[in-house]
PDB file of C-alpha atoms in Angstrom:
ATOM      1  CA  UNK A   1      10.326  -4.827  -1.457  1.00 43.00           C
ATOM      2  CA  UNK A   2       7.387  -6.426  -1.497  1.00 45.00           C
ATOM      3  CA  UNK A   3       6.413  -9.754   2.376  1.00 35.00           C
ATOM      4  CA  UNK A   4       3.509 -10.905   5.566  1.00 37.00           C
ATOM      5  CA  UNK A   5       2.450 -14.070   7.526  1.00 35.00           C
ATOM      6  CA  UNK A   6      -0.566 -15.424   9.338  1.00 35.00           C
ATOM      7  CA  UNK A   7      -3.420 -17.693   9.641  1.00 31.00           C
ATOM      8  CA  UNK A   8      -6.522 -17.344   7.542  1.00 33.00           C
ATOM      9  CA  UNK A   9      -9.769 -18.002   7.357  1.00 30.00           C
ATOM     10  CA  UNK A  10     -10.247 -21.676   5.552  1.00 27.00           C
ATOM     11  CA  UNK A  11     -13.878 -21.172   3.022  1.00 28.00           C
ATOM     12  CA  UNK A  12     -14.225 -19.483  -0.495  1.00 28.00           C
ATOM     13  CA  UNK A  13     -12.622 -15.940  -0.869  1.00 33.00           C
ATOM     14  CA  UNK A  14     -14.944 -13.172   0.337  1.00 36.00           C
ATOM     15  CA  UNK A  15     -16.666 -14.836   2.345  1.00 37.00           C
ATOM     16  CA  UNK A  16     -16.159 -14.756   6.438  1.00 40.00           C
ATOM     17  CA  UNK A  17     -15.390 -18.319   8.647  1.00 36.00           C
ATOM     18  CA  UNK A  18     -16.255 -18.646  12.238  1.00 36.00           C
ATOM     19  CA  UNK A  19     -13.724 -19.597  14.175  1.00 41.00           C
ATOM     20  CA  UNK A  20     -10.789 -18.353  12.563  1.00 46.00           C
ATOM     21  CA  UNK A  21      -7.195 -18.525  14.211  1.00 53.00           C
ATOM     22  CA  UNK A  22      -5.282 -15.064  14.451  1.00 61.00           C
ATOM     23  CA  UNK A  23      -3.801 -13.788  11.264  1.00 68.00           C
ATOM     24  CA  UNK A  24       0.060 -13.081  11.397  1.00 62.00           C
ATOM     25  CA  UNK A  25       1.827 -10.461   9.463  1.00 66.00           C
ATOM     26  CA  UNK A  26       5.797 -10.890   9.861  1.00 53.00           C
ATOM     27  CA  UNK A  27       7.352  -7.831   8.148  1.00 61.00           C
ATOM     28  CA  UNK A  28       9.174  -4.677   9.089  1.00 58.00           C
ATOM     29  CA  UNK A  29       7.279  -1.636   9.552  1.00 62.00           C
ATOM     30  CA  UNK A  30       6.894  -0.338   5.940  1.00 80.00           C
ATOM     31  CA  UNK A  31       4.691   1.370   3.409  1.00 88.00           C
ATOM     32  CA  UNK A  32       3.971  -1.891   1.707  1.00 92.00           C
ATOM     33  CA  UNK A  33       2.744  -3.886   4.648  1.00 91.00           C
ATOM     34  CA  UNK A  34       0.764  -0.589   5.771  1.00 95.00           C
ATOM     35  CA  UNK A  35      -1.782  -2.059   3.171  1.00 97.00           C
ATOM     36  CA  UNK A  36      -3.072  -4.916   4.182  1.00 94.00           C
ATOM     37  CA  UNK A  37      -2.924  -3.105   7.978  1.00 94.00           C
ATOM     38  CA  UNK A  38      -4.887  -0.659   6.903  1.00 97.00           C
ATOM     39  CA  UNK A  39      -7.238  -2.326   4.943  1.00 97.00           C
ATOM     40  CA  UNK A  40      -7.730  -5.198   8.227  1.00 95.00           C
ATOM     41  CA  UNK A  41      -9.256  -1.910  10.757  1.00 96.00           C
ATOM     42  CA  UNK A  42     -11.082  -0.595   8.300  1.00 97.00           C
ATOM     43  CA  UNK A  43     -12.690  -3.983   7.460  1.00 96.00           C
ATOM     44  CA  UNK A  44     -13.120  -5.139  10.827  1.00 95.00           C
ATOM     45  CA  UNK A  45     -10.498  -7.892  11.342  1.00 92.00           C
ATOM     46  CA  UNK A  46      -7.826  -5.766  12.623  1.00 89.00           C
ATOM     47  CA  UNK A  47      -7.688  -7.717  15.734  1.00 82.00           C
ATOM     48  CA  UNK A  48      -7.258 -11.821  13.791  1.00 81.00           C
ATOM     49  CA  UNK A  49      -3.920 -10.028  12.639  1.00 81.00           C
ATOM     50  CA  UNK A  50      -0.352  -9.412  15.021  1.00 75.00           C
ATOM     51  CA  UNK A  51       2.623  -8.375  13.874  1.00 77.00           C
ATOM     52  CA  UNK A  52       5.011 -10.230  15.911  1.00 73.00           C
ATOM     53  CA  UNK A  53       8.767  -9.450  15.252  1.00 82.00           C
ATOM     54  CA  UNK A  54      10.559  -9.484  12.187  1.00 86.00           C
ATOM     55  CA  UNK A  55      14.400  -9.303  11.188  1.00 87.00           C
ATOM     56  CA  UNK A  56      14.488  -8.618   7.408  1.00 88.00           C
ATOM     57  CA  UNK A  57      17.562 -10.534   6.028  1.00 90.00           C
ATOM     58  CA  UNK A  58      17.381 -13.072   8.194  1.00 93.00           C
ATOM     59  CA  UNK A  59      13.846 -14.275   9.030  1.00 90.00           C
ATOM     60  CA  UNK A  60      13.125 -13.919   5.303  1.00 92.00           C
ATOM     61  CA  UNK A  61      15.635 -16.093   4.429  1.00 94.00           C
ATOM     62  CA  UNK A  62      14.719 -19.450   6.470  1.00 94.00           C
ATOM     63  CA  UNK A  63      13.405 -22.559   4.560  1.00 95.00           C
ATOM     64  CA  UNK A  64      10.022 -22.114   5.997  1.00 91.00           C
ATOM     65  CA  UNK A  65       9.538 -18.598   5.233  1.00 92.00           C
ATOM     66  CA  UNK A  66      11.156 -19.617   1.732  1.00 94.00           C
ATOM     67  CA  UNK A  67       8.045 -21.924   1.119  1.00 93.00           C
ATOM     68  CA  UNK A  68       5.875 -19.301   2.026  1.00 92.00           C
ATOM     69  CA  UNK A  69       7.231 -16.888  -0.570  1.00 93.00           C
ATOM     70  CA  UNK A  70      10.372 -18.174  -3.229  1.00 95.00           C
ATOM     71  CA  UNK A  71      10.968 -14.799  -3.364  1.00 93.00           C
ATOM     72  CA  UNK A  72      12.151 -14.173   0.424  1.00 92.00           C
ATOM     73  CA  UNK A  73      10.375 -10.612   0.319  1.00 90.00           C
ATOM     74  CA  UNK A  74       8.267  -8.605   2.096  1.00 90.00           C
ATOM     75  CA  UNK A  75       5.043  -8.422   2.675  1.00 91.00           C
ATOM     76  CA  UNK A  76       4.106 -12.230   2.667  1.00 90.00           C
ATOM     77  CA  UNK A  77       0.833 -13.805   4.305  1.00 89.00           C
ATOM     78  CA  UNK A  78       0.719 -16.975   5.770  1.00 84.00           C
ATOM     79  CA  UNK A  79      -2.649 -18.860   5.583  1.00 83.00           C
ATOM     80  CA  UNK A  80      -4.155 -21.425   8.074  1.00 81.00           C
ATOM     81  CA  UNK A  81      -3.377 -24.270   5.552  1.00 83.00           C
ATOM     82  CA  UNK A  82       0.313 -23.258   5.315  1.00 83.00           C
ATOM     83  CA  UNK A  83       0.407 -21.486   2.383  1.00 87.00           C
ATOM     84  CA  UNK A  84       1.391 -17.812   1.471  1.00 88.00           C
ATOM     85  CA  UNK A  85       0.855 -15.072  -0.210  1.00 92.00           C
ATOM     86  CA  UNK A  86       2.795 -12.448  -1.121  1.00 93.00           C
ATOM     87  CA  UNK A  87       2.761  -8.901  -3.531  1.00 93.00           C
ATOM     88  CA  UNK A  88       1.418  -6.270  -1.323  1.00 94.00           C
ATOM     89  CA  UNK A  89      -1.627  -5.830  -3.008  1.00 96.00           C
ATOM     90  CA  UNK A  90      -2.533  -9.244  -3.376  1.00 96.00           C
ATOM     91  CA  UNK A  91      -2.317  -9.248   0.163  1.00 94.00           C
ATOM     92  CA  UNK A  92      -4.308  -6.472   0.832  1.00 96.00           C
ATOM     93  CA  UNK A  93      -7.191  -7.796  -1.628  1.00 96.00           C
ATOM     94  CA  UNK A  94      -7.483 -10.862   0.387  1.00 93.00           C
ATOM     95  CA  UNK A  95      -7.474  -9.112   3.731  1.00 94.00           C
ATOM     96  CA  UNK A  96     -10.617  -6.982   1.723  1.00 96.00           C
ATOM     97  CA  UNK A  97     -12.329  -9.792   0.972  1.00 94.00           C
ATOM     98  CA  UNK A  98     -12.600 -11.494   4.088  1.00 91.00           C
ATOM     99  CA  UNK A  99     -13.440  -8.262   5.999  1.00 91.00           C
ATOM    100  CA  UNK A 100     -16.447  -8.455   8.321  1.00 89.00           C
ATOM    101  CA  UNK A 101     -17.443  -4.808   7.164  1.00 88.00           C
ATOM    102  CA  UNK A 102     -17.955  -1.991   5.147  1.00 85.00           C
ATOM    103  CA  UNK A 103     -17.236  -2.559   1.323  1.00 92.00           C
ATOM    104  CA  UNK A 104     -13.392  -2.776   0.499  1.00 97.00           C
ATOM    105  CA  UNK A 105     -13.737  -3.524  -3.002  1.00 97.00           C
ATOM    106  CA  UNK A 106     -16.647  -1.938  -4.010  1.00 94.00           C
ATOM    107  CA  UNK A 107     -20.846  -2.589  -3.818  1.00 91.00           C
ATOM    108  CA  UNK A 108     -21.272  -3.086  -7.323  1.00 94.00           C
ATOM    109  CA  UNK A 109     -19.540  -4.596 -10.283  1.00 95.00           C
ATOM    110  CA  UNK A 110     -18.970  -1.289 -11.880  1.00 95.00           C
ATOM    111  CA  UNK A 111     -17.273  -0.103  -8.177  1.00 95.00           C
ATOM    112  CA  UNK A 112     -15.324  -3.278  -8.452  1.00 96.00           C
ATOM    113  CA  UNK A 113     -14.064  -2.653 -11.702  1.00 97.00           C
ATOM    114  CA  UNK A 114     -13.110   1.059 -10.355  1.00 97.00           C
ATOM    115  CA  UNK A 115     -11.112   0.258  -7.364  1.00 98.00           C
ATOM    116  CA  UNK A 116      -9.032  -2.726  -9.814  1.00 98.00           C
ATOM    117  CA  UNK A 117      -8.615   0.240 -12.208  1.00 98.00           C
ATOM    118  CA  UNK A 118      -6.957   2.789  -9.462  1.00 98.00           C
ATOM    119  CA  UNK A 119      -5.210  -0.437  -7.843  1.00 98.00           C
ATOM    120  CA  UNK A 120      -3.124  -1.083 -10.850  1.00 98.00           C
ATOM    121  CA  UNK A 121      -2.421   2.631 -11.557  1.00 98.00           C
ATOM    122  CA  UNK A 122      -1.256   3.014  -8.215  1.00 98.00           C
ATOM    123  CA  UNK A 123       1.311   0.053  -8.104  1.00 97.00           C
ATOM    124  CA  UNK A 124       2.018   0.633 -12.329  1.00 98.00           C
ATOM    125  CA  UNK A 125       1.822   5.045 -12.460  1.00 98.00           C
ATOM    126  CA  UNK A 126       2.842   6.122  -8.631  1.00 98.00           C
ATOM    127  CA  UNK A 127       4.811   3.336  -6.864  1.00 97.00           C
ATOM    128  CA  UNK A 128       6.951   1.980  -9.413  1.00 97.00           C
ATOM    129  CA  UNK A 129       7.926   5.787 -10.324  1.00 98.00           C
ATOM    130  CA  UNK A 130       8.338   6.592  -6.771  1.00 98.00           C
ATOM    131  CA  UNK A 131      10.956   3.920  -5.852  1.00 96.00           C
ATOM    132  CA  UNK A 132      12.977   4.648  -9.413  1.00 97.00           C
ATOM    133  CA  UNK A 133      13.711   7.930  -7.852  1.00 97.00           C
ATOM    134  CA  UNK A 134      13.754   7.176  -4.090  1.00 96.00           C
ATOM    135  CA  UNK A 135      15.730   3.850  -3.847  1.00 95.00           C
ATOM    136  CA  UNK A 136      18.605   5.608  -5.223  1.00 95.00           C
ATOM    137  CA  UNK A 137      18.461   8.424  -2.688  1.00 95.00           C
ATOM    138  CA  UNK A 138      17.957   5.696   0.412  1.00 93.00           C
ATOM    139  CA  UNK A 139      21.363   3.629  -1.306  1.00 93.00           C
ATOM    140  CA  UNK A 140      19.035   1.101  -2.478  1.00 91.00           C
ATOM    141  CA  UNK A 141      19.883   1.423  -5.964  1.00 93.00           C
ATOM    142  CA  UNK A 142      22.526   2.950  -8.260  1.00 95.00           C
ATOM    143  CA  UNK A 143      21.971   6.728  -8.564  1.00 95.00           C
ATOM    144  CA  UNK A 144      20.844   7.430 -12.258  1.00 96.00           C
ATOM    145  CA  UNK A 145      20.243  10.850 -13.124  1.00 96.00           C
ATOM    146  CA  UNK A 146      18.579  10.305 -16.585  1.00 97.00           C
ATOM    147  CA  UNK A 147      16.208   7.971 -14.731  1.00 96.00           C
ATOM    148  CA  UNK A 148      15.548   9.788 -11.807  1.00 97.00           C
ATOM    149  CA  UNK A 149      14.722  12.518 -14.103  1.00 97.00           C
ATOM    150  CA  UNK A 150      12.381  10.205 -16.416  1.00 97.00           C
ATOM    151  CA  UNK A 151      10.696   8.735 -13.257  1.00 98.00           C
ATOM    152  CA  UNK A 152      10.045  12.087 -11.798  1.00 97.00           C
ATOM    153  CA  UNK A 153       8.282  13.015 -14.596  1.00 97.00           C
ATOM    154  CA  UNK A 154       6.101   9.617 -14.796  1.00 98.00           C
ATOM    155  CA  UNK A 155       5.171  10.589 -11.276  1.00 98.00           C
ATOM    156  CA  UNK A 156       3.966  14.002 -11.769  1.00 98.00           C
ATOM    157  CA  UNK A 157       2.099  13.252 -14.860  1.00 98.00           C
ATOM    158  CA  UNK A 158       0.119  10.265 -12.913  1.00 98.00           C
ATOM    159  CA  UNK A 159      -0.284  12.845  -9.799  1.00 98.00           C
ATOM    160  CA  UNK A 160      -1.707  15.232 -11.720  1.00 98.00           C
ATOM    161  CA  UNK A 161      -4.344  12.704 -13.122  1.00 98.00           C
ATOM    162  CA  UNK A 162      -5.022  12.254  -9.485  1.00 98.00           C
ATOM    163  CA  UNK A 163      -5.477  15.809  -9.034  1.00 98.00           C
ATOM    164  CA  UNK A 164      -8.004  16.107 -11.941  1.00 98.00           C
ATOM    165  CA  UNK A 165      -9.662  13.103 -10.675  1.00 98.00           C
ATOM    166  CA  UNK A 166     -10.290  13.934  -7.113  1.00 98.00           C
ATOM    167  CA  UNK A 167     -11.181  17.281  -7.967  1.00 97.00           C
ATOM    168  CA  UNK A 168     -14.880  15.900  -8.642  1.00 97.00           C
ATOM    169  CA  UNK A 169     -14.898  12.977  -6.166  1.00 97.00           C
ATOM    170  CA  UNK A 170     -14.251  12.789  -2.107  1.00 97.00           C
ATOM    171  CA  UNK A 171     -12.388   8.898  -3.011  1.00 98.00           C
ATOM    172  CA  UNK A 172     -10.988   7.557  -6.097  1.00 98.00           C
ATOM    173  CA  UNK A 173     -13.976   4.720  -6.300  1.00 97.00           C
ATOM    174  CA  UNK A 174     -16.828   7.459  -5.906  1.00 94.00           C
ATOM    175  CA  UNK A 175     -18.154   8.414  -2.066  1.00 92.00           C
ATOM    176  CA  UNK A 176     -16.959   5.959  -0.141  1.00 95.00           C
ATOM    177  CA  UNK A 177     -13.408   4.980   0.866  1.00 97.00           C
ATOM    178  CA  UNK A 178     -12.275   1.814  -0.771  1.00 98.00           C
ATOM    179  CA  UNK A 179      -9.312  -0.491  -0.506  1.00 98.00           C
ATOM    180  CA  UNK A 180      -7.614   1.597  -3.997  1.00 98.00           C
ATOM    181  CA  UNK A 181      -7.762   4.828  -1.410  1.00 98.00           C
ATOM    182  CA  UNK A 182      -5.648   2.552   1.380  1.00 98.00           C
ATOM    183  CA  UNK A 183      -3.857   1.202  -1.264  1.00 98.00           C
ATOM    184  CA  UNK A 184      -2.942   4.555  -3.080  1.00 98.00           C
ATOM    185  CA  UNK A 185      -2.354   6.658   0.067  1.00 98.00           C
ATOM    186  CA  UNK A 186       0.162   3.875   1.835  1.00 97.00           C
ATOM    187  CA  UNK A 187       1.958   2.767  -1.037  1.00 97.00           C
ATOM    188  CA  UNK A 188       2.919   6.663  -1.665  1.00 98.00           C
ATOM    189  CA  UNK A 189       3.831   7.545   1.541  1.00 97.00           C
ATOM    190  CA  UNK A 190       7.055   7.383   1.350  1.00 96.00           C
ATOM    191  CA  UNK A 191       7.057  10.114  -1.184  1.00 97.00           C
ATOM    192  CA  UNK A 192       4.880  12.569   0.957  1.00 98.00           C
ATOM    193  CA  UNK A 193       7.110  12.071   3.978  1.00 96.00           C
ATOM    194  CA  UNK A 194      10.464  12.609   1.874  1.00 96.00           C
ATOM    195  CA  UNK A 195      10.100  13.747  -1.127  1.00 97.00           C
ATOM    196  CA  UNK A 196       6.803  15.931  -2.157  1.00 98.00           C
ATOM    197  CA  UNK A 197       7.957  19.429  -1.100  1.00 96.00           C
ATOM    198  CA  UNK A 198       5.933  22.389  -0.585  1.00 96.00           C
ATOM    199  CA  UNK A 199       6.451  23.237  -3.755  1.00 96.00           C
ATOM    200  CA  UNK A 200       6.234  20.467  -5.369  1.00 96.00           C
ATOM    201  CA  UNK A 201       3.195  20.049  -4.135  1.00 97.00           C
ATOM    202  CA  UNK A 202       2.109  23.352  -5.258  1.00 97.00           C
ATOM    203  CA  UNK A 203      -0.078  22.572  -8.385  1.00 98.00           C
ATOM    204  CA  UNK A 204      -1.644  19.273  -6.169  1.00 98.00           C
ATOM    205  CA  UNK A 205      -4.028  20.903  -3.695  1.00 98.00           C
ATOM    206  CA  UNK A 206      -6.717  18.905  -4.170  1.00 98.00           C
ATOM    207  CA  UNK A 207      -4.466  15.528  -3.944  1.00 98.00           C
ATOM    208  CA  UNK A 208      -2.154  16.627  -0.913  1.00 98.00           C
ATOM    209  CA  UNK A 209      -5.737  17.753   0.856  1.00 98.00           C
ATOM    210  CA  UNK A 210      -7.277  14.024   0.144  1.00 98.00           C
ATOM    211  CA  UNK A 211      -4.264  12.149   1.389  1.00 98.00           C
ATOM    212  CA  UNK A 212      -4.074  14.432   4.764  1.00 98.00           C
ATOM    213  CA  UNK A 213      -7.640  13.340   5.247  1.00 98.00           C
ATOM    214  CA  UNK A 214      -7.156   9.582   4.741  1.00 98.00           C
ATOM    215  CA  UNK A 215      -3.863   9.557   6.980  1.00 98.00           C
ATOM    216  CA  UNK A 216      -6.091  11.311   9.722  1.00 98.00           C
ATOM    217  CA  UNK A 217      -8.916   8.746   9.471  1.00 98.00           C
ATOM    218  CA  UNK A 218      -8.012   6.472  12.813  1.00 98.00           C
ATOM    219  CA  UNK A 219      -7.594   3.295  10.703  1.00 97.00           C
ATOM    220  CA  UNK A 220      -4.605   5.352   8.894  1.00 98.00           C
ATOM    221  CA  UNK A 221      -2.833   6.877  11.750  1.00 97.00           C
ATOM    222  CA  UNK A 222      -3.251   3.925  14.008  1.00 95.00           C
ATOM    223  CA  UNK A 223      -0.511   2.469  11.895  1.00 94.00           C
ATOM    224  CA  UNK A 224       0.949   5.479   9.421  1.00 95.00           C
ATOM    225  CA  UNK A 225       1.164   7.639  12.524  1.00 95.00           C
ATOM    226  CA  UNK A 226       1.229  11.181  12.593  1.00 96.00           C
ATOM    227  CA  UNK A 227       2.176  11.811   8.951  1.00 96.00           C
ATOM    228  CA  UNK A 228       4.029  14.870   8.548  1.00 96.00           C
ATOM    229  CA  UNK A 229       4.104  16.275   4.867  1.00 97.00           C
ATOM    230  CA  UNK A 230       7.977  17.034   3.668  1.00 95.00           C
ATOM    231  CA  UNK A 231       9.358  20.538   4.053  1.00 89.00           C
ATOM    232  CA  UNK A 232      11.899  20.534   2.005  1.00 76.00           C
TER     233      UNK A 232
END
């Protein structure tokens, strides 16, 4: 499920407004709205976002949350003017763009390009895959076992490009940490906490090391907590 609200900044995307009211993220404490969370400490706005309470099936469902978002899902984001928006990463793109530090989306065009790139393969090659074969488990879904089986191997195969990837590089964007790392690490945590076995993480050293560093970083834990990898 993809749902947040709160008040933004009113000027042109990317670029920082005095005066801003607080933002407001209403959603239940999940992967998905980790994003945008994330993405808010490490740019420096952390503290123009609360999180005040949120009853999924009901709150989602009220006329004015239905203007916000048709679909009635979370994460959703509620701007100053009254308008939402909603998809997870959209969300967290916006929160990058009005940060008041570091460089979210990249310092360049080329870096730009690079985080967009590892954005859409982590929503397209590791979350869509990921919920195919853990929705079912959770009751979410009906069990399948010929698509568990196909998504499982979707999964590994776009691991392992992660594996190859960061095997040169400290972040997927180059040196720095970018809003595709916060995107990539909290979208898949679902599958490190409940899924990703030691042995399954056997041929992914270099990938289970990277995401063990970025749920560390305070930023992370402040809202991933104290991930534990799965045992078994």
């Amino acid at each position: 499920a993809d749902a947040a609200t709160g008040a933004a900044p009113q000027g042109a995307a990317g670029q920082n407004t005095a005066g801003r009211q607080d933002e407001a993220l209403h959603v239940p404490e999940q992967a998905n709205a980790f994003k945008a969370l994330v993405a808010a400490e490490l740019g420096g706005v952390a503290g123009e976002i609360e999180v005040p309470a949120f009853n999924m099936g009901v709150d989602n469902r009220t006329p004015s949350f239905l203007r916000l978002n048709p679909h009635g899902k979370v994460p959703t984001l509620e701007l100053e003017d009254g308008t939402g928006v909603f998809e997870s990463n959209a969300i967290a793109r916006y929160v990058a763009r009005v940060s008041t530090k570091g460089a979210l989306l990249g310092a360049s065009p080329r870096t730009y390009a690079c985080v967009e790139q590892w954005l859409d393969f982590a929503q397209n090659e590791v979350q869509a895959p990921l919920a195919s074969w853990l929705y079912p488990l959770l009751g979410f879904r009906p069990y399948d076992k010929a698509r568990e089986d196909k998504a499982k191997a979707q999964l590994k195969k776009a691991l392992l490009v992660l594996e190859k990837v960061l095997a040169g590089t400290p972040f997927l964007a180059g040196e720095g940490l970018t809003l595709a790392d916060v995107v990539l690490c909290c979208g898949s945590l679902p599958g490190w906490l409940k899924l990703f076995d030691a042995e399954y993480r056997a041929d992914l050293p270099k990938l289970t090391a990277y995401v063990q560093r970025c749920y560390a970083m305070p930023e992370f834990a402040k809202h991933v907590g104290n991930v534990q990898l799965c045992d078994k």
